PDB file of C-alpha atoms and ligand atoms in Angstrom:
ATOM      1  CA  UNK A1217      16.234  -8.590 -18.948  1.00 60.00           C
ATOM      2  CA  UNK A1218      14.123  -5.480 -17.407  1.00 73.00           C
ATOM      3  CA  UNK A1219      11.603  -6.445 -15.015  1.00 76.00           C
ATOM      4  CA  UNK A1220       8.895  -4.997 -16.999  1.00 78.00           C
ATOM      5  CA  UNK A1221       9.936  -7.178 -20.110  1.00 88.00           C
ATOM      6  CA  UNK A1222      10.679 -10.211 -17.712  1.00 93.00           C
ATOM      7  CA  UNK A1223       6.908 -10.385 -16.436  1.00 93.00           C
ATOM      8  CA  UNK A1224       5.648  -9.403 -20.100  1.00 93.00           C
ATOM      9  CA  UNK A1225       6.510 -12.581 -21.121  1.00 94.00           C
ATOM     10  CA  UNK A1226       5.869 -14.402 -18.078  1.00 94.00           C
ATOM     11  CA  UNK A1227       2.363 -13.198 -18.711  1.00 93.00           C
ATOM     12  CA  UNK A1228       2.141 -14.282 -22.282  1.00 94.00           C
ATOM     13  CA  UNK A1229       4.154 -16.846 -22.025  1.00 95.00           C
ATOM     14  CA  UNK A1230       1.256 -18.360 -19.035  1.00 93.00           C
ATOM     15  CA  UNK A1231      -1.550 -16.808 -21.212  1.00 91.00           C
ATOM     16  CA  UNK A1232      -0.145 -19.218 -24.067  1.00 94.00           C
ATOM     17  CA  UNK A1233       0.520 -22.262 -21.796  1.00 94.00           C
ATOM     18  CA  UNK A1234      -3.053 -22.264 -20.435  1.00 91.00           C
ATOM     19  CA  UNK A1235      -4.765 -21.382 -23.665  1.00 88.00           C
ATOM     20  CA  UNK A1236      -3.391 -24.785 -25.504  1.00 93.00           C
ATOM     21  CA  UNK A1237      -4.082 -26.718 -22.469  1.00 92.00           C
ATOM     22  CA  UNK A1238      -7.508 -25.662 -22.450  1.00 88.00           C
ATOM     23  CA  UNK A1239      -7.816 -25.673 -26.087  1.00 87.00           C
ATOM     24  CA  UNK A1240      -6.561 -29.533 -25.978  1.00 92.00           C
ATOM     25  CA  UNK A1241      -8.260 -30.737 -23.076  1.00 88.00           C
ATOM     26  CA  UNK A1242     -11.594 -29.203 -24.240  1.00 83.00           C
ATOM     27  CA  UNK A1243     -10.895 -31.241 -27.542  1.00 86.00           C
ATOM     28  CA  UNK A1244     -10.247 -34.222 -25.701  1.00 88.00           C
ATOM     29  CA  UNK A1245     -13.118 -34.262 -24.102  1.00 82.00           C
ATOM     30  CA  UNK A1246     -15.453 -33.140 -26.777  1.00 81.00           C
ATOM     31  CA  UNK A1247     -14.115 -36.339 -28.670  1.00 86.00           C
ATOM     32  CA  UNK A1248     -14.570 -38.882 -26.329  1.00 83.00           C
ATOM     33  CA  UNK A1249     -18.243 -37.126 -25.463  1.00 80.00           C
ATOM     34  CA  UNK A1250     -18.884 -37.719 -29.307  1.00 81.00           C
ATOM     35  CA  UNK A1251     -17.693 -41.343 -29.008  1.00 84.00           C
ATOM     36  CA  UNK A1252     -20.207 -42.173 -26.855  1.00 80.00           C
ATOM     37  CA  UNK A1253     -23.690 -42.084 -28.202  1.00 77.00           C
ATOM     38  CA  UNK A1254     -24.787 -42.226 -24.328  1.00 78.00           C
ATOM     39  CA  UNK A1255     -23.605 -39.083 -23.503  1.00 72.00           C
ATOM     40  CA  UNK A1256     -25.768 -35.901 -23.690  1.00 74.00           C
ATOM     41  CA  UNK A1257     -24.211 -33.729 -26.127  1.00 71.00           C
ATOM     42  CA  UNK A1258     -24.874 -30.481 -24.656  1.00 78.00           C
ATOM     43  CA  UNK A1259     -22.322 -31.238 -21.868  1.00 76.00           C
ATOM     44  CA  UNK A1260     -19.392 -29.857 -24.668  1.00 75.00           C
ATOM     45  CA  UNK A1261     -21.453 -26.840 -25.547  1.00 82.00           C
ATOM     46  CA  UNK A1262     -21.912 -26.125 -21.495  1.00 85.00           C
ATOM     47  CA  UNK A1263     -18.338 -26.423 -21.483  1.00 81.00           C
ATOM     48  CA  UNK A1264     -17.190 -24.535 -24.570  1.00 83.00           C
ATOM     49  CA  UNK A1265     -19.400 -21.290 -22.916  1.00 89.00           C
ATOM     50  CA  UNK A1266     -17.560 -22.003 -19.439  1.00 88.00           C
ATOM     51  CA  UNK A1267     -14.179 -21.455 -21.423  1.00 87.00           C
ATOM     52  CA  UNK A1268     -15.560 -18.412 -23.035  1.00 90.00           C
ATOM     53  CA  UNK A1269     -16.933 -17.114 -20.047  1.00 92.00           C
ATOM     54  CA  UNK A1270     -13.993 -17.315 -18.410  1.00 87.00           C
ATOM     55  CA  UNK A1271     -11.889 -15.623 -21.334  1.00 89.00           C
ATOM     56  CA  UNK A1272     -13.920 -12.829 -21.374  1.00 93.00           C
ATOM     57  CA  UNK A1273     -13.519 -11.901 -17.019  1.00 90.00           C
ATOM     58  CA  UNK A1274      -9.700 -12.549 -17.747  1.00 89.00           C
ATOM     59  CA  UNK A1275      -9.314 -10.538 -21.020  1.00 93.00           C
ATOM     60  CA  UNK A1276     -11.524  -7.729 -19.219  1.00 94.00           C
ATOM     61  CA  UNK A1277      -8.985  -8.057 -16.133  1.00 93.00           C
ATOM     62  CA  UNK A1278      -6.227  -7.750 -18.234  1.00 94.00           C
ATOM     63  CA  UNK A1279      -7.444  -4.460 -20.563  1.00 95.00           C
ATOM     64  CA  UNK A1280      -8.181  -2.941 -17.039  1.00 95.00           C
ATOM     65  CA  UNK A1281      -5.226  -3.803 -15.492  1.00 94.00           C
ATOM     66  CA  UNK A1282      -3.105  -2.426 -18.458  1.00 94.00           C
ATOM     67  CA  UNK A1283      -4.845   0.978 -18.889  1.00 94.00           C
ATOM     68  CA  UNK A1284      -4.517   1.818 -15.197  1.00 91.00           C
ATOM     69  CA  UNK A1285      -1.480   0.768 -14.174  1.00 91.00           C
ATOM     70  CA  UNK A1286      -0.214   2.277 -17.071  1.00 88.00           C
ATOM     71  CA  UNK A1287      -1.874   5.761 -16.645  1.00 83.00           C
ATOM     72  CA  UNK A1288      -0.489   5.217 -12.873  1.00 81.00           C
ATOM     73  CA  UNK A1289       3.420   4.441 -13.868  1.00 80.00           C
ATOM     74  CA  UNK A1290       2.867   0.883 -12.025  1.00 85.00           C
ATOM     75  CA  UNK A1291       4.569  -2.125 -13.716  1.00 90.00           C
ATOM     76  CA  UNK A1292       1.910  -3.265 -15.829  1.00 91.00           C
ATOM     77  CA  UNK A1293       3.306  -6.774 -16.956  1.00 93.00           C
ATOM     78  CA  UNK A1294       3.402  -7.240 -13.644  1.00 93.00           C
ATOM     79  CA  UNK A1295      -0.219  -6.536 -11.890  1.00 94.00           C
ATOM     80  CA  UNK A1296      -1.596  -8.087 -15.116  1.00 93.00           C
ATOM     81  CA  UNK A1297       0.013 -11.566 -14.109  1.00 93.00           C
ATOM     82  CA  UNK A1298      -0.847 -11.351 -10.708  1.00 93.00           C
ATOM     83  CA  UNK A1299      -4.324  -9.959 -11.186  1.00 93.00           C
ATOM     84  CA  UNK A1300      -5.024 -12.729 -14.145  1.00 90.00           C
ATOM     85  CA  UNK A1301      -3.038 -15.459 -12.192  1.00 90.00           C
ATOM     86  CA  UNK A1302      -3.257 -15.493  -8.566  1.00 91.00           C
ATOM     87  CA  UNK A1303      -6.451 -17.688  -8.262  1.00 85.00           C
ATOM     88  CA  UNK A1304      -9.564 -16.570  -6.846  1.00 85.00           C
ATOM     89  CA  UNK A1305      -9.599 -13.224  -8.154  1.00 86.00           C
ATOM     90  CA  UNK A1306      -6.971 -12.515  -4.829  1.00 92.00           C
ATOM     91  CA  UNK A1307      -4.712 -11.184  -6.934  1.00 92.00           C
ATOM     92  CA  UNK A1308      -7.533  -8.513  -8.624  1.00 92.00           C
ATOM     93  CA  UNK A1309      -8.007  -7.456  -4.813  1.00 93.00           C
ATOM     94  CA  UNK A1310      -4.536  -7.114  -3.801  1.00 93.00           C
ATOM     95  CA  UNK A1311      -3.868  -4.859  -7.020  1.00 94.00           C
ATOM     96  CA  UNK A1312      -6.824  -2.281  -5.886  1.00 92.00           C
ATOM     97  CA  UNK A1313      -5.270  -2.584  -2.113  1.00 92.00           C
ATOM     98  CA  UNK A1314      -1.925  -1.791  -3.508  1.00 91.00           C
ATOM     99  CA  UNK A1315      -3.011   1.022  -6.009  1.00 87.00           C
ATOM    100  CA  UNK A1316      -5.488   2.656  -3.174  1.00 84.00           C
ATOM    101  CA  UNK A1317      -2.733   2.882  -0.563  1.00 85.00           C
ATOM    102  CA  UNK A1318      -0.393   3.927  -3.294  1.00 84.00           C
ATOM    103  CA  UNK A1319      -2.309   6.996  -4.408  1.00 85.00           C
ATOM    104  CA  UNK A1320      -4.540  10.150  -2.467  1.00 83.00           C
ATOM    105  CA  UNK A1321      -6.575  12.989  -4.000  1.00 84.00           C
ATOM    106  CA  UNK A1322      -5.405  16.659  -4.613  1.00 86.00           C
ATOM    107  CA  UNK A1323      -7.783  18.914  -2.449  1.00 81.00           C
ATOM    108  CA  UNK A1324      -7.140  21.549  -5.002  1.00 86.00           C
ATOM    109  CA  UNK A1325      -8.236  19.743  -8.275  1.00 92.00           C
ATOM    110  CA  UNK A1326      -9.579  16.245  -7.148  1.00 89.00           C
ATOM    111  CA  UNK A1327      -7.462  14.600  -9.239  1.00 88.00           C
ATOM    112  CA  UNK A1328      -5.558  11.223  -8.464  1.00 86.00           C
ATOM    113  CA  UNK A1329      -2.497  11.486  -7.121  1.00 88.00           C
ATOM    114  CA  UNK A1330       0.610   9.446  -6.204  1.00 85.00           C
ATOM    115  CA  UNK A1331       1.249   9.599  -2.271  1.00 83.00           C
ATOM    116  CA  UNK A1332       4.743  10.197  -2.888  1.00 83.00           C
ATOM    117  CA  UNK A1333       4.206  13.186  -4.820  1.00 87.00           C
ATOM    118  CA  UNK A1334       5.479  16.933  -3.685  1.00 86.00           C
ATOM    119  CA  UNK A1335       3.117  18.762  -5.665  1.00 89.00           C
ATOM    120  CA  UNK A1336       0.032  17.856  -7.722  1.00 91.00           C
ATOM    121  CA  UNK A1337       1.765  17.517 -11.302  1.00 92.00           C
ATOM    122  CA  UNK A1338      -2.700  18.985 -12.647  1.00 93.00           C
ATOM    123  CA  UNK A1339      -2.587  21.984 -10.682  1.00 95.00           C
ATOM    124  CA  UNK A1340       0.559  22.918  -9.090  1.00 92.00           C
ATOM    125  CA  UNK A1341      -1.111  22.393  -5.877  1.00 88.00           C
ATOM    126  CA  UNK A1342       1.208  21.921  -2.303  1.00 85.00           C
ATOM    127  CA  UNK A1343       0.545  18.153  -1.453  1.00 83.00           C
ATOM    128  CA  UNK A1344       3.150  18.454   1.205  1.00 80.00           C
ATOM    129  CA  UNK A1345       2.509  21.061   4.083  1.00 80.00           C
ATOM    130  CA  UNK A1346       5.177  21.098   7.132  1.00 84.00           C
ATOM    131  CA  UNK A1347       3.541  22.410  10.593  1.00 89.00           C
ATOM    132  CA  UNK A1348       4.698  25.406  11.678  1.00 88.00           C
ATOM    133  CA  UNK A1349       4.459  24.679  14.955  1.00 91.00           C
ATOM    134  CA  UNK A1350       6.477  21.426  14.831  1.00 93.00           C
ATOM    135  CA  UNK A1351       8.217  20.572  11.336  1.00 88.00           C
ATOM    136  CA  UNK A1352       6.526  17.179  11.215  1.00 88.00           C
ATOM    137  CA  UNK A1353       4.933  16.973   7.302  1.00 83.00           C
ATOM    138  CA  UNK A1354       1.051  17.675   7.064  1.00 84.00           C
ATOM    139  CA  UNK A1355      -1.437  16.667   4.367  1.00 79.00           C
ATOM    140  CA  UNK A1356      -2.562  20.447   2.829  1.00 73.00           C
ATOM    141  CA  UNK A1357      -6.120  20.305   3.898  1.00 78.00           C
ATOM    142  CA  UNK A1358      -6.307  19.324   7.426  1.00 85.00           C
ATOM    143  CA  UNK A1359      -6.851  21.755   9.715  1.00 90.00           C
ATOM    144  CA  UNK A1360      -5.653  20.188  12.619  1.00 92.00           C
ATOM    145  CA  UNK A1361      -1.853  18.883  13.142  1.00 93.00           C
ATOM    146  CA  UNK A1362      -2.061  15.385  14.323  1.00 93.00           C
ATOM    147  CA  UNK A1363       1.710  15.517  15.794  1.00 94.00           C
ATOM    148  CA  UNK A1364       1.161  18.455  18.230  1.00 95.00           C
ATOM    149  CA  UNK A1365      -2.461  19.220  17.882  1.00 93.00           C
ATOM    150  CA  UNK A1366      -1.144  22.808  16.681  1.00 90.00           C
ATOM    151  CA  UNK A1367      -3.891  24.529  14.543  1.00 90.00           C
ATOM    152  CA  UNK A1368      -3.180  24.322  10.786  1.00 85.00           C
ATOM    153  CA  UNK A1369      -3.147  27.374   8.843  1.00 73.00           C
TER     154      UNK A1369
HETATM  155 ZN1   ZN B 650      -4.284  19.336  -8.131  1.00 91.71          ZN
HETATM  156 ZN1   ZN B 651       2.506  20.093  14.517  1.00 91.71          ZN
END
């Protein structure tokens, strides 16, 4: 199985998992509230709108997740399960840390880039600059080589 497809149905196979859980243990507990004629009955409702609440932060994690790290050629399948999964919203945080130190802007054009890249695939520009005065690469936009302290042209 590719990796991509392996954590695509991790991820729904989790989403799935927890949703009948939730779905039966909400029941549950709706039942025995309406069993007992002591209980206040809004307790179920406060809990119904807990479930929904949280449905809505994880579906809006996972739509954001999937449209960029898709536009960014990142495994999708896989930052979605971490972001929706890793409790505490850590793995939401280690996604941007991994996606910010991943990617830089193009001086040129502004756009987003990946670090890796050569050249900015918008506008052609240089992203890798060598100093002349030592060979060690340089980021096109600094004016100052922080290798040899050689002025940057
Ligand atoms: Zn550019
Ligand atoms: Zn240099």
């Amino acid at each position: 199985m590719k990796k991509e497809s392996f954590f695509k149905f991790l991820f729904w196979m989790l989403t799935t998992l927890i949703f009948c859980l939730v779905i039966v243990g909400i029941s549950i507990a709706t039942w025995a509230i309406s069993q007992d004629p002591e209980a206040p009955k809004f307790v179920a409702l406060i809990w119904w709108l807990m479930i929904l609440f949280f449905g809505i932060i994880v579906t809006a994690i996972s739509i954001f997740v999937y449209k960029d790290a898709g536009k960014r050629g990142l495994n999708k399948w896989m930052w979605m399960t971490i972001a929706v999964y890793v409790p505490n919203f850590i793995g939401i945080v280690l996604y941007m840390i991994f996606r910010n130190n991943n990617e830089s802007k193009c001086l040129q054009c502004g756009k987003v880039v990946k670090k890796e890249f050569e050249v900015c695939p918008y506008c052609g520009n240089n992203l890798r600059v060598k100093c002349s005065n030592c060979g060690n690469n340089v980021e096109s936009g600094w004016q100052v080589c922080p290798y040899c302290a050689g002025k940057l042209k």
